[in-house]
CSV table of C-alpha atoms in Angstrom, one decimal:
chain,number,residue,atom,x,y,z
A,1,UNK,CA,-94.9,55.4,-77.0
A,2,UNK,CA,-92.9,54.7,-80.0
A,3,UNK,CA,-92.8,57.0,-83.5
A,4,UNK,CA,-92.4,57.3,-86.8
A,5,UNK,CA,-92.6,60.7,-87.2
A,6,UNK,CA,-90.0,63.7,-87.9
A,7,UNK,CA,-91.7,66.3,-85.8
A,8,UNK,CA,-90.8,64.6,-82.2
A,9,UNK,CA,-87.7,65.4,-80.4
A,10,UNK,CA,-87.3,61.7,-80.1
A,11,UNK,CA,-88.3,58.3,-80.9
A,12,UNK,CA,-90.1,56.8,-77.7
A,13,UNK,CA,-91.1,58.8,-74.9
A,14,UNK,CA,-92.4,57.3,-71.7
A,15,UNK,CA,-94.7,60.3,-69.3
A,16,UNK,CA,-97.3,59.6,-67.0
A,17,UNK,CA,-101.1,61.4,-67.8
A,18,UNK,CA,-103.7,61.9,-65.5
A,19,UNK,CA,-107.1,61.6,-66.9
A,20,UNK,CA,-107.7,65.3,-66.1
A,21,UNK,CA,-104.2,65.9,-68.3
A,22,UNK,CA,-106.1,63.9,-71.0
A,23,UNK,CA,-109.3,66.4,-70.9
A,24,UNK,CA,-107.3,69.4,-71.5
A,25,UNK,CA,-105.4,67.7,-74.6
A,26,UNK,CA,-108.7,67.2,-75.8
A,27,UNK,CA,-110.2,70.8,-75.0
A,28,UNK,CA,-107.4,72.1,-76.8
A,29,UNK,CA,-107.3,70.2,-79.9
A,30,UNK,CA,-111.2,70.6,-79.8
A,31,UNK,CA,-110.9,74.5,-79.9
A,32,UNK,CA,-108.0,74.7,-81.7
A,33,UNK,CA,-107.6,72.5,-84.2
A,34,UNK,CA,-109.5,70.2,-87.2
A,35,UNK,CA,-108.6,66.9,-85.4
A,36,UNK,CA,-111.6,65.3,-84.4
A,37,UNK,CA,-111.5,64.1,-80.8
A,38,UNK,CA,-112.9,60.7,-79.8
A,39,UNK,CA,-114.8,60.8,-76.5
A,40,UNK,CA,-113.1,60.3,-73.6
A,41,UNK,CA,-114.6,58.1,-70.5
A,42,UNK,CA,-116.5,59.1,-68.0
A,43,UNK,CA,-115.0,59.6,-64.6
A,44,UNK,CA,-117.8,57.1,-62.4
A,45,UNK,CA,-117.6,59.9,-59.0
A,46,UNK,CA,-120.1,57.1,-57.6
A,47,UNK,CA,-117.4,54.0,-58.0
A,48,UNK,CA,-114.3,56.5,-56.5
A,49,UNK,CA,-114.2,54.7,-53.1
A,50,UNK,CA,-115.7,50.9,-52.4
A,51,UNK,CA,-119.1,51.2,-51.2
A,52,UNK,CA,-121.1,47.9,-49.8
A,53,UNK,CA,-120.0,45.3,-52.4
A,54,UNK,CA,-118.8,47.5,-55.1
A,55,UNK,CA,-114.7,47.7,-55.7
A,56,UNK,CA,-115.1,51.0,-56.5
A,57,UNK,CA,-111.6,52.5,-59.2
A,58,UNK,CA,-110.5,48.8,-59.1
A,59,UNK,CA,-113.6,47.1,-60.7
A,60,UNK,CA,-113.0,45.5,-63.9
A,61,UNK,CA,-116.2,47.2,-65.7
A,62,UNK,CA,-114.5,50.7,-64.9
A,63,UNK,CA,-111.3,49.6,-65.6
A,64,UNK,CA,-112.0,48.1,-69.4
A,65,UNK,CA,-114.2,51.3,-70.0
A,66,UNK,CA,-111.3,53.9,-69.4
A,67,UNK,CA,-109.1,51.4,-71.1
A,68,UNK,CA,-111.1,51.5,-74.5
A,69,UNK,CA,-111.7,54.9,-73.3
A,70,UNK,CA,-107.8,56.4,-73.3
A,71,UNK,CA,-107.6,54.9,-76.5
A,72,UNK,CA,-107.9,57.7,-77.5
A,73,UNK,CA,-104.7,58.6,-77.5
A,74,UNK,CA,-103.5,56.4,-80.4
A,75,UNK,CA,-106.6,57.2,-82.3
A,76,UNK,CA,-105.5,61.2,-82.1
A,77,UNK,CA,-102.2,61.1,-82.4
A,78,UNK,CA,-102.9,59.1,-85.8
A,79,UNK,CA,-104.4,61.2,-87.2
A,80,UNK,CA,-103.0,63.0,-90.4
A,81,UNK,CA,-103.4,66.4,-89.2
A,82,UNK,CA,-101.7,65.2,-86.1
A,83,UNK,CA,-98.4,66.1,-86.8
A,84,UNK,CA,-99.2,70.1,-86.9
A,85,UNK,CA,-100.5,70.0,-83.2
A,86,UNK,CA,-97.9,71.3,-80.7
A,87,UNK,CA,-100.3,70.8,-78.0
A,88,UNK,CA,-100.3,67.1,-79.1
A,89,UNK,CA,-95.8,67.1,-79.6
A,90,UNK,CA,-96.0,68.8,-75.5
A,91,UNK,CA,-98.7,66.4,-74.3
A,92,UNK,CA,-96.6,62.7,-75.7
A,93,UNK,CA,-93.0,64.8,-75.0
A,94,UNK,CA,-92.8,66.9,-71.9
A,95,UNK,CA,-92.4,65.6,-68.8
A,96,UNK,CA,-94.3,68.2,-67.2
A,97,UNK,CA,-97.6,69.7,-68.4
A,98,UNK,CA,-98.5,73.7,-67.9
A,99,UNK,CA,-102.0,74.2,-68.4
A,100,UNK,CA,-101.5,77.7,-68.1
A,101,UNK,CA,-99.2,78.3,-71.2
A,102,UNK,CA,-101.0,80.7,-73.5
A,103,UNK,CA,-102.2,78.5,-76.8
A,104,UNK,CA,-100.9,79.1,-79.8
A,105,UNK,CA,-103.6,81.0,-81.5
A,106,UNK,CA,-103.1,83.7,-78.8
A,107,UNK,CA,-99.3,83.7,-78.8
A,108,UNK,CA,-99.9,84.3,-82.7
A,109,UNK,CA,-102.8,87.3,-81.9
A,110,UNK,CA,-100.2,89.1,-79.2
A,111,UNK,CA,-97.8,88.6,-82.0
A,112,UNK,CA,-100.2,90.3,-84.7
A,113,UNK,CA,-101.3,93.2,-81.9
A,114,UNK,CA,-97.6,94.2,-81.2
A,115,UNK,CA,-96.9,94.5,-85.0
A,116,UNK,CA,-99.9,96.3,-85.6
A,117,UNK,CA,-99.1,98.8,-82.7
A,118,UNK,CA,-95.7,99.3,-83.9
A,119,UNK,CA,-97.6,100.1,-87.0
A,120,UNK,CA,-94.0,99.1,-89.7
A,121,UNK,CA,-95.1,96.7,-92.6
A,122,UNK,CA,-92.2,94.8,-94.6
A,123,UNK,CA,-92.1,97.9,-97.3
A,124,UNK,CA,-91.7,100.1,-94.7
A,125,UNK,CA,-88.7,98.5,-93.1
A,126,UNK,CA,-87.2,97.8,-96.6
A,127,UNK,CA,-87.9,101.6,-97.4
A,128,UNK,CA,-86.4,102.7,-94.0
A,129,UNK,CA,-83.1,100.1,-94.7
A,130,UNK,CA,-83.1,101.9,-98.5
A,131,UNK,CA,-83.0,105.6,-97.4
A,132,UNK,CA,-79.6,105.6,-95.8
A,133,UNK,CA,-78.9,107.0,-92.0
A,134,UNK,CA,-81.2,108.4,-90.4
A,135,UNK,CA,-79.5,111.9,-88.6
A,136,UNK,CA,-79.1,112.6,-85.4
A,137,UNK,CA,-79.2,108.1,-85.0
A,138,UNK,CA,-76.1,106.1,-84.7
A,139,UNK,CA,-75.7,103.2,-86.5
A,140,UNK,CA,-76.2,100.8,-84.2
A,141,UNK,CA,-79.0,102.5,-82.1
A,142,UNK,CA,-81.9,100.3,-83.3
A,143,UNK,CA,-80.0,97.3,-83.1
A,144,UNK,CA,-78.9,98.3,-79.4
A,145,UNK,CA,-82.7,99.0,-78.9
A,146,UNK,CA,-83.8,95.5,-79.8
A,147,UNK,CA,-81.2,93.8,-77.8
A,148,UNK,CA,-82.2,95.5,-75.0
A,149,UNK,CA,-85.9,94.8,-75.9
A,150,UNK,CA,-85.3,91.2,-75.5
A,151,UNK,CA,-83.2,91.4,-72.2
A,152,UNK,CA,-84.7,89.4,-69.2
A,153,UNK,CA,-86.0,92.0,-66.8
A,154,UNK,CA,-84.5,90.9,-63.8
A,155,UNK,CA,-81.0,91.2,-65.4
């Protein structure tokens, strides 16, 4: 799928969606975003396998319908809020998709909690960087703290 736009990595990308891939993107943008979502089409469970003279996945009914149907890709990703969805950038980009990464709006309240617990607003750190050393601390002890903070833990 080619693009335009400054927020992808690149300028074509070329993955492969299942329709189930295609019902997350839109349960995600549906919770999480103000993109409306055009329907997507209905899986047909009776027309999986051919039964007596029906073709079954390969007859052309079913075939137009989720044709029209995934559509709705174009019709999404067009969309001028479009570019602000990172669950839209993964879905077009990546090769592979996680359906267990944690969405962004709870990345951003885990984000908000830890803050909160460690309980420092932005005066406080500039009043803390203001008041000199601290006795009995080195230096370099927070720093060394917040290295270690983000070391893997199976290092």
């Amino acid at each position: 799928m080619p693009t335009d736009r400054r927020t992808h990595q690149t300028e074509a990308s070329c993955v492969q969606r299942r329709c189930s891939d295609c019902e997350c993107l839109k349960n995600e943008l549906q919770r999480d975003s103000k993109i409306v979502v055009p329907p997507l089409p209905g899986k047909a469970l009776k027309r999986q396998l051919p039964i007596g003279g029906d073709e079954g996945i390969f007859e052309e009914s079913l075939i137009e319908e989720r044709r029209q149907g995934l559509q709705f890709i174009n019709k999404t990703a067009g969309h001028p809020l479009a570019p602000n969805e990172r669950c839209l950038h993964m879905f077009l980009q990546e090769e592979a998709t996680d359906r267990n990464c944690p969405r962004e709006a709870e990345v951003r309240q885990l984000i908000l909690e830890a803050l909160q617990q460690v309980n420092l607003d932005v005066r406080e750190c500039g009043q803390l960087a203001r008041s000199g050393p601290v006795s009995g601390f080195q230096e370099d002890t927070l720093q060394l703290a917040f290295i270690d903070l983000r070391k893997d833990p199976g290092e």
